[in-house]
Amino acid sequence: MTRPNILVIAGHDPSGGAGIQADIESAAANGAHAATVVTLLTCQDTTNVYGVSPVEIGFFRRCLDTAIADMSFGAIKIGVVADVAQVAAIAELVQARPDIPLVVDPVLRAAGGGTLAGDAVGQALRDQLFAHATVITPNAAEARLLCDGESELARCGERLSRTGGHALITGGDEDGAAVVNRGFVAGRLAHTYEWPRVPGVFHGSGCTLASAIAARLACGDATERALAQAQDYTWRAIEHGFAAGRGQRIPDRRPLP
């Protein structure tokens, strides 16, 4: 038996709640194998991020080249990126392989408030990668940061989707009885998805969603179906979430009936 590969470029979270481990679990549950290139190591638990150590750019480039030379990929998923040099290396890769669907989860801050990537990295992602992306998946706070502090999410979505593919702005970090995710295409609101809010704060939900989207694209789903399937999977994983430590809960990313 074979399954499609996705290339995940993201950071390592020692708690296993987010980052590379979340990506691997989510991809597997959605029918794909995740090959991984690590961007940075973190000192992190289920509560917050306390330190970050980027992977040296020369070694990072070697890892990308080695993975691409050996394997074929049905999608690429980008998570947290350490610096603008890594963004430039990733941009070279995706420009050379425009045939591979690209999912970008622009992770700028941890749920606990710790900073994972600086504003310069967010700007580089926006300027160098978004135009090549099939889907970008910022949460509401990240969308506002990427749009220079714009408060209206509708305007953020319109701006972020003008030059690339789908922009799915997730609402888990907003208030309200329901989580409202908004999908934008070509500068307009195309879909609104509403999910019952599960009580609590969850660690790694964004990684779970973005990797599920990438996996479904690699398996051959059209983009809109991949978005719907991945959101349903992520909501169920959050609904069955568990406490691994003293902080935020972790989505249960095992395949669920």
Coordinates of C-alpha atoms in Angstrom, one line a residue:
M1 CA 0.0 0.0 0.0
T2 CA 1.1 3.5 -0.7
R3 CA 0.0 6.9 0.5
P4 CA 0.9 10.4 -0.8
N5 CA 3.7 12.4 0.8
I6 CA 3.4 15.9 2.1
L7 CA 6.5 18.0 3.0
V8 CA 6.1 19.7 6.3
I9 CA 8.4 22.7 7.1
A10 CA 7.8 23.7 10.7
G11 CA 9.1 23.9 14.2
H12 CA 9.6 21.3 17.0
D13 CA 7.4 21.5 20.1
P14 CA 8.7 19.3 23.0
S15 CA 5.2 19.0 24.4
G16 CA 4.0 17.2 21.3
G17 CA 1.0 19.5 21.2
A18 CA 1.9 21.6 18.2
G19 CA 4.5 21.8 15.5
I20 CA 6.1 18.8 13.7
Q21 CA 4.4 16.2 15.9
A22 CA 1.0 17.7 15.4
D23 CA 1.6 17.8 11.6
I24 CA 2.7 14.2 11.5
E25 CA -0.3 13.0 13.4
S26 CA -2.8 15.1 11.5
A27 CA -1.4 14.1 8.1
A28 CA -1.5 10.4 9.0
A29 CA -5.1 10.6 10.2
N30 CA -6.0 12.2 6.8
G31 CA -4.3 9.7 4.6
A32 CA -0.9 11.1 4.0
H33 CA 2.7 10.6 5.1
A34 CA 4.5 13.6 6.5
A35 CA 8.2 14.1 5.7
T36 CA 9.5 16.9 7.9
V37 CA 12.1 19.7 7.7
V38 CA 12.6 21.5 11.0
T39 CA 12.9 25.3 11.0
L40 CA 13.5 25.8 14.7
L41 CA 13.7 24.1 18.1
T42 CA 11.6 25.6 20.9
C43 CA 11.7 25.5 24.7
Q44 CA 8.0 25.1 25.2
D45 CA 5.3 23.4 27.2
T46 CA 1.5 23.3 27.1
T47 CA 1.4 26.7 28.6
N48 CA 3.8 28.9 26.6
V49 CA 7.0 29.3 24.6
Y50 CA 10.1 30.2 26.6
G51 CA 12.8 30.1 24.0
V52 CA 13.5 29.5 20.3
S53 CA 16.7 28.2 18.5
P54 CA 16.6 28.5 14.7
V55 CA 18.1 25.9 12.4
E56 CA 21.2 27.3 10.7
I57 CA 20.3 28.4 7.1
G58 CA 22.9 26.3 5.3
F59 CA 21.8 23.1 7.0
F60 CA 18.2 24.0 6.5
R61 CA 18.7 24.4 2.8
R62 CA 20.5 21.0 2.6
C63 CA 17.5 19.4 4.4
L64 CA 15.1 20.9 1.8
D65 CA 17.2 19.8 -1.1
T66 CA 17.6 16.3 0.3
A67 CA 13.9 15.8 0.8
I68 CA 13.0 17.1 -2.6
A69 CA 15.6 15.0 -4.4
D70 CA 14.4 11.7 -2.7
M71 CA 10.6 12.0 -2.6
S72 CA 7.6 13.1 -4.6
F73 CA 5.2 15.3 -2.8
G74 CA 1.5 15.9 -3.2
A75 CA 1.5 19.0 -1.0
I76 CA 3.8 21.3 1.0
K77 CA 2.7 22.7 4.4
I78 CA 4.6 25.6 6.0
G79 CA 4.3 26.2 9.7
V80 CA 6.4 28.5 11.9
V81 CA 9.5 29.8 10.1
A82 CA 12.5 31.1 12.0
D83 CA 13.8 34.0 9.9
V84 CA 13.6 35.8 6.6
A85 CA 16.5 33.7 5.2
Q86 CA 14.4 30.5 5.7
V87 CA 11.5 32.2 4.0
A88 CA 13.7 33.0 1.0
A89 CA 14.9 29.4 0.8
I90 CA 11.3 28.1 0.9
A91 CA 10.2 30.7 -1.7
E92 CA 12.9 29.4 -4.1
L93 CA 11.6 25.8 -3.5
V94 CA 7.9 26.6 -4.2
Q95 CA 8.7 28.8 -7.2
A96 CA 10.7 25.9 -8.7
R97 CA 7.7 23.5 -8.0
P98 CA 4.5 25.4 -8.8
D99 CA 2.8 22.1 -9.5
I100 CA 2.8 21.2 -5.8
P101 CA -0.1 22.6 -3.7
L102 CA 1.1 24.9 -0.9
V103 CA -0.6 25.4 2.5
V104 CA 0.9 28.2 4.6
D105 CA 0.0 28.5 8.3
P106 CA 1.6 31.8 9.3
V107 CA 2.4 31.1 12.9
L108 CA 3.5 34.4 14.5
R109 CA 2.7 34.0 18.2
A110 CA 1.9 31.0 20.5
A111 CA -1.5 30.8 22.1
G112 CA 0.1 31.5 25.5
G113 CA 1.5 34.8 24.2
G114 CA 5.1 33.9 23.5
T115 CA 6.6 35.0 20.2
L116 CA 7.6 32.4 17.6
A117 CA 8.2 34.6 14.6
G118 CA 8.9 38.3 14.4
D119 CA 7.0 40.9 12.3
A120 CA 9.8 40.7 9.6
V121 CA 9.1 37.0 9.1
G122 CA 5.3 37.7 8.8
Q123 CA 6.0 40.4 6.2
A124 CA 8.4 38.0 4.3
L125 CA 5.7 35.2 4.3
R126 CA 3.1 37.7 3.0
D127 CA 5.4 39.1 0.3
Q128 CA 7.2 36.0 -0.9
L129 CA 4.9 33.0 -0.3
F130 CA 1.2 34.0 -0.2
A131 CA 1.0 34.6 -4.0
H132 CA 2.1 31.0 -4.5
A133 CA -0.2 29.4 -1.8
T134 CA -3.2 27.3 -2.5
V135 CA -4.4 28.0 1.0
I136 CA -3.3 30.2 3.9
T137 CA -4.7 29.7 7.3
P138 CA -4.1 32.6 9.7
N139 CA -6.2 32.9 12.8
A140 CA -7.9 36.3 13.4
A141 CA -5.0 37.8 15.4
E142 CA -2.4 36.7 12.7
A143 CA -4.6 38.0 9.9
R144 CA -4.7 41.4 11.6
L145 CA -0.9 41.5 12.1
L146 CA -0.4 40.5 8.5
C147 CA -2.6 43.3 7.4
D148 CA -0.7 46.0 9.3
G149 CA -3.3 46.2 12.2
E150 CA -6.5 46.2 10.1
S151 CA -9.3 45.5 12.6
E152 CA -12.0 44.3 10.2
L153 CA -11.5 40.6 9.3
A154 CA -13.5 41.0 6.1
R155 CA -10.9 43.5 4.9
C156 CA -8.1 41.3 6.0
G157 CA -9.5 38.4 4.0
E158 CA -10.1 40.5 1.0
R159 CA -6.5 41.7 1.1
L160 CA -4.9 38.4 1.9
S161 CA -6.7 36.5 -0.9
R162 CA -6.2 39.0 -3.8
T163 CA -3.0 37.7 -5.1
G164 CA -3.0 34.0 -4.1
G165 CA -5.5 31.2 -3.5
H166 CA -7.8 30.7 -0.6
A167 CA -7.4 32.6 2.6
L168 CA -9.1 30.8 5.5
I169 CA -9.2 33.1 8.6
T170 CA -10.0 31.0 11.6
G171 CA -12.0 32.3 14.6
G172 CA -10.9 30.1 17.4
D173 CA -9.1 33.0 19.1
E174 CA -12.1 35.3 18.9
D175 CA -15.0 35.5 21.4
G176 CA -18.5 34.1 20.8
A177 CA -20.5 30.9 21.4
A178 CA -19.5 29.6 18.0
V179 CA -16.2 29.5 16.1
V180 CA -16.6 31.2 12.8
N181 CA -14.1 30.5 10.1
R182 CA -14.2 32.7 6.9
G183 CA -12.9 31.6 3.5
F184 CA -11.9 34.2 1.0
V185 CA -11.1 33.8 -2.7
A186 CA -9.9 36.4 -5.1
G187 CA -10.6 39.3 -2.7
R188 CA -14.2 38.2 -1.7
L189 CA -15.9 36.2 1.0
A190 CA -16.7 32.8 -0.5
H191 CA -17.6 30.7 2.5
T192 CA -18.5 31.0 6.1
Y193 CA -18.0 27.9 8.3
E194 CA -19.5 27.8 11.8
W195 CA -18.6 25.3 14.5
P196 CA -19.8 24.9 18.1
R197 CA -17.1 26.3 20.4
V198 CA -15.5 23.7 22.6
P199 CA -14.7 25.1 26.1
G200 CA -11.1 25.6 27.0
V201 CA -7.9 26.6 25.2
F202 CA -6.2 24.2 22.8
H203 CA -2.6 23.8 21.8
G204 CA -1.8 22.9 18.2
S205 CA -5.2 23.4 16.6
G206 CA -3.8 25.5 13.8
C207 CA -1.1 23.0 12.9
T208 CA -3.8 20.3 13.0
L209 CA -6.0 22.1 10.5
A210 CA -3.3 23.2 8.1
S211 CA -1.7 19.7 7.9
A212 CA -5.1 18.1 7.4
I213 CA -5.8 20.5 4.5
A214 CA -2.4 19.6 3.0
A215 CA -3.1 15.9 3.4
R216 CA -6.5 16.1 1.8
L217 CA -5.0 18.1 -1.2
A218 CA -2.3 15.5 -1.5
C219 CA -5.0 12.8 -1.6
G220 CA -6.6 14.5 -4.5
D221 CA -9.4 16.5 -2.9
A222 CA -10.5 19.8 -4.6
T223 CA -9.6 22.8 -2.5
E224 CA -13.1 23.5 -1.2
R225 CA -13.6 19.9 -0.2
A226 CA -10.2 19.7 1.4
L227 CA -11.1 22.8 3.5
A228 CA -14.4 21.4 4.6
Q229 CA -13.1 17.9 5.4
A230 CA -10.1 19.3 7.3
Q231 CA -12.2 21.7 9.4
D232 CA -14.6 18.8 10.3
Y233 CA -11.6 16.6 11.3
T234 CA -10.1 19.4 13.4
W235 CA -13.3 20.2 15.2
R236 CA -13.7 16.6 16.2
A237 CA -10.1 16.4 17.3
I238 CA -10.6 19.4 19.5
E239 CA -13.9 18.0 20.8
H240 CA -12.0 14.9 22.0
G241 CA -9.0 16.9 23.3
F242 CA -7.1 15.9 26.3
A243 CA -4.8 17.4 29.0
A244 CA -1.2 16.2 28.6
G245 CA 0.2 18.9 31.0
R246 CA -0.8 21.7 33.2
G247 CA -1.7 24.2 30.4
Q248 CA -3.7 24.1 27.2
R249 CA -5.5 20.9 26.1
I250 CA -4.2 19.0 23.0
P251 CA -6.5 17.9 20.1
D252 CA -6.9 14.2 19.8
R253 CA -5.6 13.7 16.3
R254 CA -6.2 10.0 15.9
P255 CA -8.7 9.1 13.2
L256 CA -12.1 9.3 14.7
P257 CA -15.4 7.6 13.5

